[in-house]
Structures are given as C-alpha cells and as structure tokens.
Coordinates of C-alpha atoms and ligand atoms in Angstrom, one line a residue:
M1 CA 34.9 51.9 20.6
Q2 CA 38.0 53.2 18.9
E3 CA 37.8 55.0 15.6
L4 CA 39.2 53.2 12.6
P5 CA 41.8 55.0 10.5
K6 CA 40.4 57.1 7.7
T7 CA 40.8 55.7 4.2
N8 CA 39.6 58.8 2.3
S9 CA 37.4 56.5 0.3
S10 CA 33.6 56.7 -0.3
V11 CA 31.4 54.0 -1.6
G12 CA 27.9 53.6 -3.0
I13 CA 26.0 50.4 -2.2
D14 CA 23.1 48.9 -4.1
L15 CA 21.2 46.0 -2.5
G16 CA 20.1 42.9 -4.3
I17 CA 19.0 39.3 -4.0
K18 CA 21.4 37.3 -6.1
D19 CA 24.2 39.7 -5.1
M20 CA 23.6 40.9 -1.5
A21 CA 25.5 44.1 -2.2
I22 CA 26.8 45.7 -5.3
L23 CA 29.5 48.3 -4.6
S24 CA 30.5 51.3 -6.7
T25 CA 34.0 49.9 -6.6
G26 CA 32.7 47.2 -9.0
E27 CA 32.6 44.6 -6.3
K28 CA 29.6 42.3 -6.2
I29 CA 29.2 40.4 -3.0
E30 CA 27.3 37.3 -3.8
N31 CA 24.6 36.1 -1.4
L32 CA 25.5 33.1 0.6
K33 CA 25.9 30.1 -1.7
F34 CA 24.7 27.6 0.8
R35 CA 21.5 29.6 1.3
K36 CA 19.5 28.1 -1.5
Q37 CA 20.3 24.6 -0.4
L38 CA 19.3 25.2 3.2
E39 CA 16.2 27.1 2.2
D40 CA 15.1 24.2 0.0
K41 CA 15.6 21.9 2.9
L42 CA 13.7 24.2 5.1
R43 CA 10.8 24.3 2.7
R44 CA 10.7 20.5 2.5
E45 CA 10.8 20.0 6.2
Q46 CA 8.1 22.7 6.7
R47 CA 5.8 20.9 4.3
K48 CA 6.4 17.7 6.4
L49 CA 5.6 19.7 9.5
S50 CA 2.2 20.9 8.2
K51 CA 1.3 17.4 7.1
R52 CA 2.0 16.1 10.6
F53 CA 0.0 19.0 12.0
L54 CA -3.0 18.0 9.8
N55 CA -2.6 14.3 10.7
A56 CA -2.7 15.1 14.4
K57 CA -5.8 17.2 13.9
K58 CA -7.5 14.5 11.8
E59 CA -6.8 11.9 14.5
N60 CA -7.9 14.3 17.2
R61 CA -4.5 14.2 19.0
K62 CA -3.2 17.1 20.9
L63 CA -0.1 18.6 19.3
S64 CA 1.8 18.5 22.6
E65 CA 1.2 14.7 22.6
S66 CA 2.0 14.1 19.0
K67 CA 5.6 12.9 19.0
N68 CA 6.1 13.0 15.3
Y69 CA 4.9 16.6 15.1
Q70 CA 7.1 17.7 17.9
K71 CA 10.2 16.0 16.5
Q72 CA 9.6 17.7 13.1
R73 CA 9.0 21.0 14.8
I74 CA 12.4 20.9 16.4
K75 CA 14.0 19.8 13.1
V76 CA 12.5 22.9 11.3
A77 CA 13.6 25.2 14.1
K78 CA 17.1 23.9 13.9
I79 CA 17.4 24.5 10.2
Y80 CA 16.0 27.9 10.6
E81 CA 18.5 28.7 13.3
K82 CA 21.3 27.5 11.1
I83 CA 20.2 29.8 8.3
M84 CA 20.0 32.7 10.7
N85 CA 23.4 32.1 12.3
R86 CA 25.2 31.9 9.0
R87 CA 23.4 34.9 7.8
T88 CA 24.4 37.0 10.8
D89 CA 28.0 35.9 10.5
F90 CA 28.0 36.8 6.8
L91 CA 26.5 40.2 7.4
N92 CA 28.8 40.9 10.3
K93 CA 31.9 40.2 8.1
L94 CA 30.5 42.2 5.2
S95 CA 29.6 45.3 7.2
T96 CA 32.9 45.3 8.9
Y97 CA 34.7 45.0 5.6
I98 CA 32.8 48.0 4.2
I99 CA 33.3 50.2 7.3
K100 CA 37.0 49.4 7.4
N101 CA 37.6 50.3 3.8
H102 CA 35.4 53.4 3.4
D103 CA 34.7 56.6 5.3
I104 CA 31.4 57.6 3.7
I105 CA 28.9 55.0 2.8
C106 CA 25.9 56.0 0.5
M107 CA 22.9 53.8 0.2
E108 CA 19.2 53.7 -0.4
D109 CA 16.8 54.2 2.5
L110 CA 15.0 50.8 2.7
N111 CA 11.9 52.4 4.1
T112 CA 11.2 54.0 0.8
R113 CA 12.2 51.1 -1.3
G114 CA 8.9 49.2 -1.0
L115 CA 10.2 45.9 0.3
F116 CA 8.7 42.7 -1.0
H117 CA 5.7 42.2 1.1
N118 CA 5.1 38.6 0.2
H119 CA 5.4 35.2 1.7
K120 CA 8.0 33.8 -0.5
L121 CA 10.7 32.6 1.8
A122 CA 13.8 33.6 -0.2
K123 CA 12.5 37.1 -0.6
S124 CA 11.3 37.5 3.0
I125 CA 14.8 36.4 4.1
A126 CA 16.3 39.0 1.7
D127 CA 14.1 41.7 3.4
V128 CA 15.3 40.8 6.8
S129 CA 18.9 40.5 5.6
W130 CA 18.9 44.0 4.1
A131 CA 17.4 45.6 7.2
S132 CA 19.9 43.8 9.4
F133 CA 22.8 44.7 7.1
V134 CA 21.9 48.4 7.1
N135 CA 21.5 48.3 10.9
K136 CA 24.9 46.7 11.3
L137 CA 26.5 49.3 9.0
E138 CA 24.8 52.1 11.0
Y139 CA 26.0 51.1 14.4
K140 CA 29.5 50.2 13.2
A141 CA 29.8 53.5 11.5
K142 CA 29.0 55.1 14.8
W143 CA 31.5 52.9 16.7
Y144 CA 34.3 53.5 14.2
G145 CA 33.8 57.1 13.3
K146 CA 32.4 56.6 9.7
E147 CA 29.4 58.1 8.0
I148 CA 26.3 56.7 6.4
I149 CA 24.2 58.7 3.9
K150 CA 20.8 57.3 3.1
M151 CA 18.6 58.5 0.3
D152 CA 15.1 57.7 -0.9
R153 CA 14.3 55.3 -3.7
L154 CA 12.6 58.0 -5.8
Y155 CA 16.0 58.7 -7.2
P156 CA 16.2 56.6 -10.4
S157 CA 19.6 55.1 -9.9
S158 CA 19.3 52.5 -12.7
R159 CA 18.3 54.9 -15.4
I160 CA 21.1 57.4 -15.3
C161 CA 24.4 56.9 -17.0
S162 CA 27.0 57.3 -14.2
V163 CA 29.6 58.5 -16.6
C164 CA 27.8 61.3 -18.6
G165 CA 24.6 61.8 -16.6
N166 CA 22.4 61.0 -19.5
R167 CA 18.9 59.9 -18.4
D168 CA 18.1 56.9 -20.4
G169 CA 14.6 55.2 -20.5
K170 CA 13.2 52.9 -17.9
K171 CA 15.0 49.6 -17.6
T172 CA 13.0 46.5 -16.8
L173 CA 14.6 44.1 -14.3
D174 CA 15.7 41.7 -17.0
I175 CA 18.1 44.2 -18.5
R176 CA 21.3 43.5 -16.7
E177 CA 23.6 45.5 -19.0
W178 CA 23.2 48.4 -21.3
T179 CA 25.1 50.9 -23.4
C180 CA 24.7 54.6 -23.0
P181 CA 23.6 56.1 -26.3
V182 CA 25.3 59.4 -25.6
C183 CA 28.8 58.4 -24.2
H184 CA 28.7 54.8 -25.3
T185 CA 29.8 53.4 -22.0
H186 CA 28.8 49.8 -21.5
H187 CA 27.2 49.5 -18.1
D188 CA 26.5 46.7 -15.7
R189 CA 23.1 47.7 -14.4
D190 CA 23.8 47.2 -10.7
I191 CA 27.3 48.7 -10.6
N192 CA 26.1 51.7 -12.6
A193 CA 23.3 52.1 -10.0
S194 CA 25.7 51.9 -7.1
K195 CA 27.9 54.6 -8.7
N196 CA 24.9 56.8 -9.1
I197 CA 24.0 56.2 -5.5
L198 CA 27.5 57.3 -4.5
A199 CA 27.4 60.4 -6.6
E200 CA 23.9 61.4 -5.4
G201 CA 24.8 60.7 -1.7
L202 CA 27.9 62.9 -1.9
R203 CA 25.9 65.6 -3.7
R204 CA 23.3 65.6 -0.9
R205 CA 26.0 65.6 1.8
Q206 CA 27.5 68.7 0.3
A207 CA 24.2 70.5 0.0
I208 CA 23.5 70.1 3.8
Ligands
LIG301 ZN1 26.7 58.1 -20.8

C-alpha cells in the first residue's frame, strides 16, 4: 500500500453515540441518520419473530417446518445485514477521511473505557461500531504511513479545560456545555474532550 502524503496535522478523537466521532478540529460526525429507523424496524420484526417462535412451540411444531417462523427469520436477518452493510460503508469512509487528513491520530483505548455491557440494541451496535472503527483506523494508518496513539480512559478528558488546563469538577453526562471559571472559555463538552485527547496523546508520544 502506498503512503499517503503527509499533512502535518494531528487530531484527537472522542467517540460517542449520537455523534459517532467528535474531532479536535471541531467536527462532529453524526451517527448514521437512517440507523434509528432501521433499528426500530429490526426491533419490531424481532418481536414478531419471538412470537412466532413461541407459537410454534405451543403447537408442538418443529421450527424447521414452521413456514411463518422461517419467513420471519429471513426477514430479520436481511434487516440486520442492511444495518451492518451501511455501517461498514460509513466507517470505511470516515476512517479514510481521517487518515487522509491527519498524520497523527490520538484516541482513547476502548479496552479501558468500560463498554456498555448491556443488551440494548442501539448501544451494543455502538460498541461494535467503535471497535470496528478503531480497527479500520489502525490498519489504514499502517497502510498509509500514519500513526495512531491510544491512551487509557483514566485520563479525565471531559474535566480539563483544553485552553488553560484548569481541572474543573466532575461533569455529569447531561452537561453538554460549560464555561471554564478560570479563563472563561465556553466549551462544547465533546470537542473540549477531543482537544484534551489530542494534547495528551502528543505529550505521551514525546515522552517515549
Ligand atoms: Zn480555562
């Protein structure tokens, strides 16, 4: 694979649910808009599937012989496949965009983030999306001669003012914006976090 031209630009990335990625450049990359619609549909059809499963059981029919169940099973699988295909396409484009425009990419190590271990569909899809996104960034960085710096979650990226370094109090998730009491900069929570991730990543890179 041929190296991409250097841009002399570094970027910090914060991962989210509503916005898939928030960049230190101030860009917010919204998660797929169609996603919710398709996921709602998936949920509905999955409910139908479990009803048909129960019906077949009640009537003592084998699942392999239950036409309604099999039809519904294929329907659910197709919706799921559609979600996965669109997601892959979206993540491919996004990772290429970031790798093309930046030489050093700083982000959190997902292994230390404590992913949502629950069965809520939207969140489990977000988990998989993040992991797949990081994976794509990593192999593309290798292909194209770029660099990924990962750091653990212990670093309190949302509490520190990215302008003056003041360590403010803990911010609950509902606080989306805040003003630093020291330098009076008004922050978007996620963009501030991604700026801190960038600064911390570059600091660690220099320390090596
Ligand atoms: Zn400040």
